[in-house]
Amino acid sequence: MSKNWFGELKNKTGITVFTVLIYFTGFPSILKACAVCFSGTEETLGAFYLTTLILIILPIAMIVGVVLWLYKKKLSSLNHSG
Amino acid sequence: MKWSLLQHLLVAGEVNLENRPKRKPIVPSGVFGMVIFIITEVMFFSGLVSAYLIIRAGLEEWPPWGQPRLPIESTAFNTLLLIISAFAVYQSRKFLKNNLITKASQFHLGAILLGFCFLVLQGYEWVQLLQFGMTLSSSVYGALFYLIIGAHGLHVFGALVLMTYGFIHFKREKSFETISSNLLPMQILWYFVVGIWPLLYTLVYLI
C-alpha cells in the first residue's frame, strides 16, 4: 500500500459519491420508464399509476384478509371449546 | 425458573405422542391451500388486466380498425350459464349439509354440465372470430383478447376437471362429511372462476 493511501481512498469515495449523485439526479426520467409506457399520453400514465396502485394494495389486502379470517376462526373455535 | 423449564421439557419428552389429544386445524388444509392458490390467481389476472388497461389507454381507437367486434349478446348468455352453475354448486352444498347426497350430486353434475356448455360456446365463438381474421398475431386487440379470455378458459377447464373428480367422490364415499370436506376446495375454485368472469366480460367485451 502506498503512503498516500488515505488520499487514494478519499479520491475513490469522492468518485463513488459523485457517480451515485449523478445517477440519482441525472437519470430519474429513464428510471421512471417502464416496459408498457410506450405512448406517453396522459391516459397511459393514469392507467399505469392506477394499476400500479391496485397491484400494490391488492396482495397486502388479501394477506391481511386471510390473517383476519384465520384469527376469527381461531377465536370462534376457542369460544366453542371453552 | 430455568430448572422448572428444564423439568417441563424432560417430562414433555416422556409423554407418549399417541396419547396426546389430536389437534384439529382451524381451517381444513385443502381449503387453506386453495385460498393461497386463489390469492396467486387473483394476482395473475390482475397483472393481465393491468397490461390490458395500460395498452388500451395508449391506443386512440379501440377496437382497432379492421378488427371484428366481439359478440356481446351470446357471451352475455354464456355469462348467465356460468352464474347459474355457481348457484347450482351453492345448492349442492346446501343439500350436502342436509345429508341429501343424491340431490347434492345432481346439482353438482348440473354445475359441471353448465361449465362444459360455457366452454363449448366459448370455443364456438373463438372459431367464428378466427374466421373473421382475428388471431393472436392480427393485432394487439386479438392478442389481449385471446390471452385474457384464453387464460380464463383454461382455468374453467382445470376447475371442471377437478369438479368431475369431485363428482366421482359422490359415488365412492358414503360419509357426507368426507364428501363435503373433499369437495369444498374445488367448489371454492369454481366460485373464483365464476366470480372473476363478469369482471373480465365487462372489461374486454363491454367497455
Short mmCIF file of C-alpha atoms in Angstrom, two decimals:
data_model
loop_
_atom_site.label_atom_id
_atom_site.label_comp_id
_atom_site.label_asym_id
_atom_site.label_seq_id
_atom_site.Cartn_x
_atom_site.Cartn_y
_atom_site.Cartn_z
CA MET A 1 0.00 0.00 0.00
CA SER A 2 1.39 3.42 -0.87
CA LYS A 3 1.97 6.12 1.69
CA ASN A 4 -0.75 8.24 0.21
CA TRP A 5 -3.41 5.53 0.65
CA PHE A 6 -5.69 7.86 2.61
CA GLY A 7 -5.72 10.32 -0.28
CA GLU A 8 -6.46 7.50 -2.74
CA LEU A 9 -9.31 6.26 -0.56
CA LYS A 10 -10.69 9.78 -0.33
CA ASN A 11 -10.50 10.05 -4.12
CA LYS A 12 -12.29 6.69 -4.59
CA THR A 13 -15.01 7.67 -2.13
CA GLY A 14 -15.37 11.01 -3.82
CA ILE A 15 -15.75 9.37 -7.23
CA THR A 16 -18.31 6.89 -5.86
CA VAL A 17 -20.36 9.64 -4.19
CA PHE A 18 -20.17 11.73 -7.35
CA THR A 19 -21.33 8.78 -9.52
CA VAL A 20 -24.22 7.96 -7.19
CA LEU A 21 -25.29 11.62 -7.10
CA ILE A 22 -25.19 11.86 -10.89
CA TYR A 23 -27.11 8.57 -11.13
CA PHE A 24 -29.92 9.71 -8.86
CA THR A 25 -30.15 13.28 -10.14
CA GLY A 26 -29.46 12.75 -13.84
CA PHE A 27 -31.47 9.63 -14.67
CA PRO A 28 -34.82 9.80 -12.90
CA SER A 29 -36.64 10.21 -16.20
CA ILE A 30 -35.10 6.99 -17.50
CA LEU A 31 -35.80 5.14 -14.27
CA LYS A 32 -39.45 6.20 -14.49
CA ALA A 33 -39.89 4.48 -17.83
CA CYS A 34 -41.43 1.02 -17.93
CA ALA A 35 -41.91 -1.73 -20.49
CA VAL A 36 -45.52 -0.77 -21.16
CA CYS A 37 -45.26 3.07 -21.11
CA PHE A 38 -44.99 3.19 -24.89
CA SER A 39 -47.34 6.01 -25.79
CA GLY A 40 -46.52 8.66 -23.20
CA THR A 41 -50.06 10.05 -23.16
CA GLU A 42 -51.79 11.24 -20.03
CA GLU A 43 -54.27 8.33 -20.27
CA THR A 44 -51.47 5.77 -20.36
CA LEU A 45 -49.72 7.36 -17.42
CA GLY A 46 -53.02 7.49 -15.49
CA ALA A 47 -53.71 3.81 -16.25
CA PHE A 48 -50.13 2.97 -15.26
CA TYR A 49 -50.43 4.74 -11.90
CA LEU A 50 -53.87 3.25 -11.20
CA THR A 51 -52.88 -0.33 -11.99
CA THR A 52 -49.60 0.04 -10.07
CA LEU A 53 -51.60 1.20 -7.05
CA ILE A 54 -54.00 -1.73 -7.39
CA LEU A 55 -51.16 -4.22 -7.78
CA ILE A 56 -49.53 -2.85 -4.63
CA ILE A 57 -52.67 -2.74 -2.48
CA LEU A 58 -54.32 -5.99 -3.64
CA PRO A 59 -51.79 -8.56 -2.30
CA ILE A 60 -51.46 -6.75 1.01
CA ALA A 61 -55.26 -6.54 1.36
CA MET A 62 -55.63 -10.24 0.54
CA ILE A 63 -52.95 -11.33 3.01
CA VAL A 64 -54.45 -9.13 5.75
CA GLY A 65 -57.88 -10.58 4.89
CA VAL A 66 -56.64 -14.16 5.21
CA VAL A 67 -54.89 -13.41 8.52
CA LEU A 68 -58.08 -11.80 9.91
CA TRP A 69 -60.16 -14.72 8.67
CA LEU A 70 -57.84 -17.22 10.39
CA TYR A 71 -57.84 -15.12 13.56
CA LYS A 72 -61.65 -15.04 13.63
CA LYS A 73 -61.78 -18.80 13.02
CA LYS A 74 -59.36 -19.34 15.89
CA LEU A 75 -61.40 -17.11 18.20
CA SER A 76 -64.63 -18.89 17.33
CA SER A 77 -63.02 -22.33 17.85
CA LEU A 78 -61.72 -21.18 21.26
CA ASN A 79 -65.20 -19.93 22.18
CA HIS A 80 -66.73 -23.26 21.20
CA SER A 81 -64.19 -25.31 23.15
CA GLY A 82 -64.12 -23.05 26.23
CA MET B 1 -37.32 -20.64 36.62
CA LYS B 2 -34.74 -22.29 34.39
CA TRP B 3 -34.94 -25.53 36.39
CA SER B 4 -38.74 -25.68 36.08
CA LEU B 5 -38.47 -25.18 32.34
CA LEU B 6 -35.95 -27.98 32.11
CA GLN B 7 -38.19 -30.23 34.19
CA HIS B 8 -41.08 -29.39 31.93
CA LEU B 9 -39.06 -30.30 28.85
CA LEU B 10 -37.90 -33.55 30.41
CA VAL B 11 -41.47 -34.50 31.26
CA ALA B 12 -42.63 -33.49 27.80
CA GLY B 13 -40.07 -35.87 26.36
CA GLU B 14 -41.64 -38.73 28.29
CA VAL B 15 -45.18 -38.02 27.09
CA ASN B 16 -46.48 -40.63 24.70
CA LEU B 17 -47.33 -38.78 21.47
CA GLU B 18 -50.06 -41.25 20.55
CA ASN B 19 -51.98 -40.49 23.75
CA ARG B 20 -51.92 -36.77 23.11
CA PRO B 21 -55.30 -35.32 22.11
CA LYS B 22 -55.42 -34.76 18.34
CA ARG B 23 -55.34 -31.11 17.28
CA LYS B 24 -57.99 -30.14 14.82
CA PRO B 25 -56.90 -27.46 12.33
CA ILE B 26 -59.00 -24.28 12.43
CA VAL B 27 -59.28 -24.43 8.65
CA PRO B 28 -59.04 -27.67 6.62
CA SER B 29 -55.69 -27.92 4.83
CA GLY B 30 -57.36 -28.29 1.43
CA VAL B 31 -59.36 -25.11 1.92
CA PHE B 32 -56.35 -23.15 3.14
CA GLY B 33 -54.26 -24.37 0.22
CA MET B 34 -56.98 -23.37 -2.20
CA VAL B 35 -57.24 -19.91 -0.63
CA ILE B 36 -53.49 -19.40 -1.09
CA PHE B 37 -53.77 -20.65 -4.67
CA ILE B 38 -56.64 -18.25 -5.37
CA ILE B 39 -54.60 -15.32 -3.99
CA THR B 40 -51.90 -16.11 -6.57
CA GLU B 41 -54.57 -16.44 -9.26
CA VAL B 42 -56.04 -13.06 -8.37
CA MET B 43 -52.57 -11.54 -8.81
CA PHE B 44 -52.13 -13.35 -12.12
CA PHE B 45 -55.39 -11.98 -13.51
CA SER B 46 -54.66 -8.53 -12.01
CA GLY B 47 -51.40 -8.50 -13.97
CA LEU B 48 -53.21 -9.39 -17.20
CA VAL B 49 -55.93 -6.81 -16.61
CA SER B 50 -53.33 -4.15 -15.77
CA ALA B 51 -51.46 -4.80 -19.02
CA TYR B 52 -54.75 -4.68 -20.90
CA LEU B 53 -55.77 -1.35 -19.34
CA ILE B 54 -52.39 0.29 -19.96
CA ILE B 55 -52.10 -0.88 -23.57
CA ARG B 56 -55.69 0.08 -24.27
CA ALA B 57 -55.25 3.55 -22.75
CA GLY B 58 -52.35 4.20 -25.13
CA LEU B 59 -54.33 3.48 -28.30
CA GLU B 60 -56.62 6.05 -29.88
CA GLU B 61 -59.04 3.60 -31.48
CA TRP B 62 -60.42 0.59 -29.64
CA PRO B 63 -61.11 -1.94 -31.11
CA PRO B 64 -58.54 -1.13 -33.82
CA TRP B 65 -59.72 -0.54 -37.36
CA GLY B 66 -60.36 -3.70 -39.37
CA GLN B 67 -60.86 -5.94 -36.35
CA PRO B 68 -64.21 -7.69 -35.75
CA ARG B 69 -66.48 -6.64 -32.90
CA LEU B 70 -66.89 -9.13 -30.07
CA PRO B 71 -70.23 -10.96 -29.71
CA ILE B 72 -71.67 -9.25 -26.64
CA GLU B 73 -75.13 -10.88 -26.58
CA SER B 74 -74.08 -14.52 -26.97
CA THR B 75 -71.35 -14.04 -24.38
CA ALA B 76 -73.91 -12.46 -22.03
CA PHE B 77 -75.92 -15.68 -22.34
CA ASN B 78 -72.75 -17.62 -21.68
CA THR B 79 -72.09 -15.49 -18.60
CA LEU B 80 -75.58 -16.33 -17.37
CA LEU B 81 -74.83 -20.06 -17.75
CA LEU B 82 -71.71 -19.67 -15.65
CA ILE B 83 -73.52 -17.74 -12.92
CA ILE B 84 -76.29 -20.37 -12.82
CA SER B 85 -73.61 -23.04 -12.43
CA ALA B 86 -72.30 -21.21 -9.33
CA PHE B 87 -75.84 -21.25 -7.90
CA ALA B 88 -76.01 -24.97 -8.67
CA VAL B 89 -72.81 -25.50 -6.68
CA TYR B 90 -74.24 -23.44 -3.82
CA GLN B 91 -77.42 -25.51 -3.87
CA SER B 92 -75.40 -28.72 -3.99
CA ARG B 93 -73.55 -27.62 -0.87
CA LYS B 94 -76.84 -26.84 0.87
CA PHE B 95 -78.21 -30.31 0.09
CA LEU B 96 -74.98 -31.87 1.26
CA LYS B 97 -75.29 -30.11 4.61
CA ASN B 98 -78.77 -31.63 4.98
CA ASN B 99 -77.32 -35.07 4.13
CA LEU B 100 -79.21 -35.27 0.82
CA ILE B 101 -76.33 -36.78 -1.14
CA THR B 102 -78.27 -37.77 -4.27
CA LYS B 103 -79.73 -34.29 -4.77
CA ALA B 104 -76.36 -32.71 -4.00
CA SER B 105 -74.66 -34.87 -6.62
CA GLN B 106 -77.36 -33.94 -9.17
CA PHE B 107 -76.77 -30.23 -8.66
CA HIS B 108 -73.01 -30.77 -8.74
CA LEU B 109 -73.38 -32.58 -12.05
CA GLY B 110 -75.61 -29.74 -13.30
CA ALA B 111 -72.86 -27.24 -12.50
CA ILE B 112 -70.34 -29.37 -14.41
CA LEU B 113 -72.61 -29.55 -17.45
CA LEU B 114 -73.24 -25.79 -17.38
CA GLY B 115 -69.50 -25.18 -17.17
CA PHE B 116 -68.97 -27.53 -20.09
CA CYS B 117 -71.62 -25.63 -22.11
CA PHE B 118 -69.77 -22.40 -21.32
CA LEU B 119 -66.52 -23.83 -22.67
CA VAL B 120 -68.18 -25.19 -25.82
CA LEU B 121 -69.87 -21.85 -26.57
CA GLN B 122 -66.60 -20.01 -25.95
CA GLY B 123 -64.86 -22.37 -28.35
CA TYR B 124 -67.54 -21.77 -30.99
CA GLU B 125 -67.13 -18.00 -30.53
CA TRP B 126 -63.35 -18.32 -30.97
CA VAL B 127 -63.78 -20.29 -34.20
CA GLN B 128 -66.05 -17.54 -35.54
CA LEU B 129 -63.58 -14.81 -34.56
CA LEU B 130 -60.69 -16.69 -36.17
CA GLN B 131 -62.72 -16.97 -39.37
CA PHE B 132 -63.26 -13.20 -39.27
CA GLY B 133 -59.49 -12.74 -39.19
CA MET B 134 -58.97 -12.00 -35.50
CA THR B 135 -55.94 -14.02 -34.46
CA LEU B 136 -53.32 -13.84 -31.77
CA SER B 137 -50.98 -12.02 -34.16
CA SER B 138 -53.51 -9.93 -36.13
CA SER B 139 -53.34 -7.03 -33.65
CA VAL B 140 -52.75 -6.19 -30.01
CA TYR B 141 -56.55 -6.37 -29.64
CA GLY B 142 -56.60 -10.04 -30.69
CA ALA B 143 -53.50 -10.84 -28.64
CA LEU B 144 -55.00 -9.40 -25.46
CA PHE B 145 -58.40 -10.97 -26.09
CA TYR B 146 -57.02 -14.48 -26.58
CA LEU B 147 -54.56 -14.08 -23.71
CA ILE B 148 -57.08 -12.93 -21.09
CA ILE B 149 -60.12 -14.91 -22.21
CA GLY B 150 -57.94 -17.93 -23.00
CA ALA B 151 -56.37 -17.83 -19.54
CA HIS B 152 -59.84 -17.79 -18.02
CA GLY B 153 -60.97 -20.62 -20.32
CA LEU B 154 -58.01 -22.73 -19.18
CA HIS B 155 -58.98 -22.09 -15.57
CA VAL B 156 -62.56 -23.13 -16.30
CA PHE B 157 -61.25 -26.32 -17.91
CA GLY B 158 -58.99 -27.07 -14.92
CA ALA B 159 -61.79 -26.40 -12.45
CA LEU B 160 -64.13 -28.64 -14.48
CA VAL B 161 -61.62 -31.49 -14.31
CA LEU B 162 -61.46 -31.08 -10.53
CA MET B 163 -65.25 -30.84 -10.25
CA THR B 164 -65.60 -34.05 -12.27
CA TYR B 165 -63.12 -35.72 -9.94
CA GLY B 166 -65.30 -34.46 -7.08
CA PHE B 167 -68.37 -35.93 -8.70
CA ILE B 168 -66.72 -39.37 -8.71
CA HIS B 169 -66.29 -38.92 -4.93
CA PHE B 170 -70.06 -38.73 -4.59
CA LYS B 171 -70.26 -42.27 -5.85
CA ARG B 172 -67.30 -43.64 -3.90
CA GLU B 173 -67.74 -42.08 -0.46
CA LYS B 174 -70.54 -42.91 1.89
CA SER B 175 -69.98 -40.30 4.60
CA PHE B 176 -71.37 -36.90 3.70
CA GLU B 177 -68.77 -35.23 5.94
CA THR B 178 -65.94 -36.71 3.86
CA ILE B 179 -67.66 -35.70 0.62
CA SER B 180 -68.26 -32.20 1.94
CA SER B 181 -64.66 -31.64 3.07
CA ASN B 182 -63.25 -33.11 -0.16
CA LEU B 183 -65.50 -31.01 -2.36
CA LEU B 184 -65.10 -27.67 -0.64
CA PRO B 185 -61.71 -26.67 -2.18
CA MET B 186 -62.94 -27.41 -5.72
CA GLN B 187 -66.15 -25.54 -5.07
CA ILE B 188 -64.17 -22.53 -3.84
CA LEU B 189 -62.14 -22.69 -7.05
CA TRP B 190 -65.36 -22.82 -9.07
CA TYR B 191 -66.72 -19.75 -7.24
CA PHE B 192 -63.48 -17.92 -8.09
CA VAL B 193 -63.63 -18.92 -11.76
CA VAL B 194 -67.26 -17.79 -11.96
CA GLY B 195 -66.69 -14.68 -9.86
CA ILE B 196 -63.86 -13.32 -11.99
CA TRP B 197 -65.69 -13.82 -15.29
CA PRO B 198 -68.18 -10.89 -15.04
CA LEU B 199 -65.22 -8.57 -14.41
CA LEU B 200 -63.35 -9.88 -17.47
CA TYR B 201 -66.53 -9.78 -19.57
CA THR B 202 -67.18 -6.16 -18.60
CA LEU B 203 -63.58 -5.09 -19.27
CA VAL B 204 -62.98 -6.98 -22.52
CA TYR B 205 -66.44 -7.11 -24.11
CA LEU B 206 -68.47 -4.18 -22.79
CA ILE B 207 -66.20 -1.21 -22.07
#
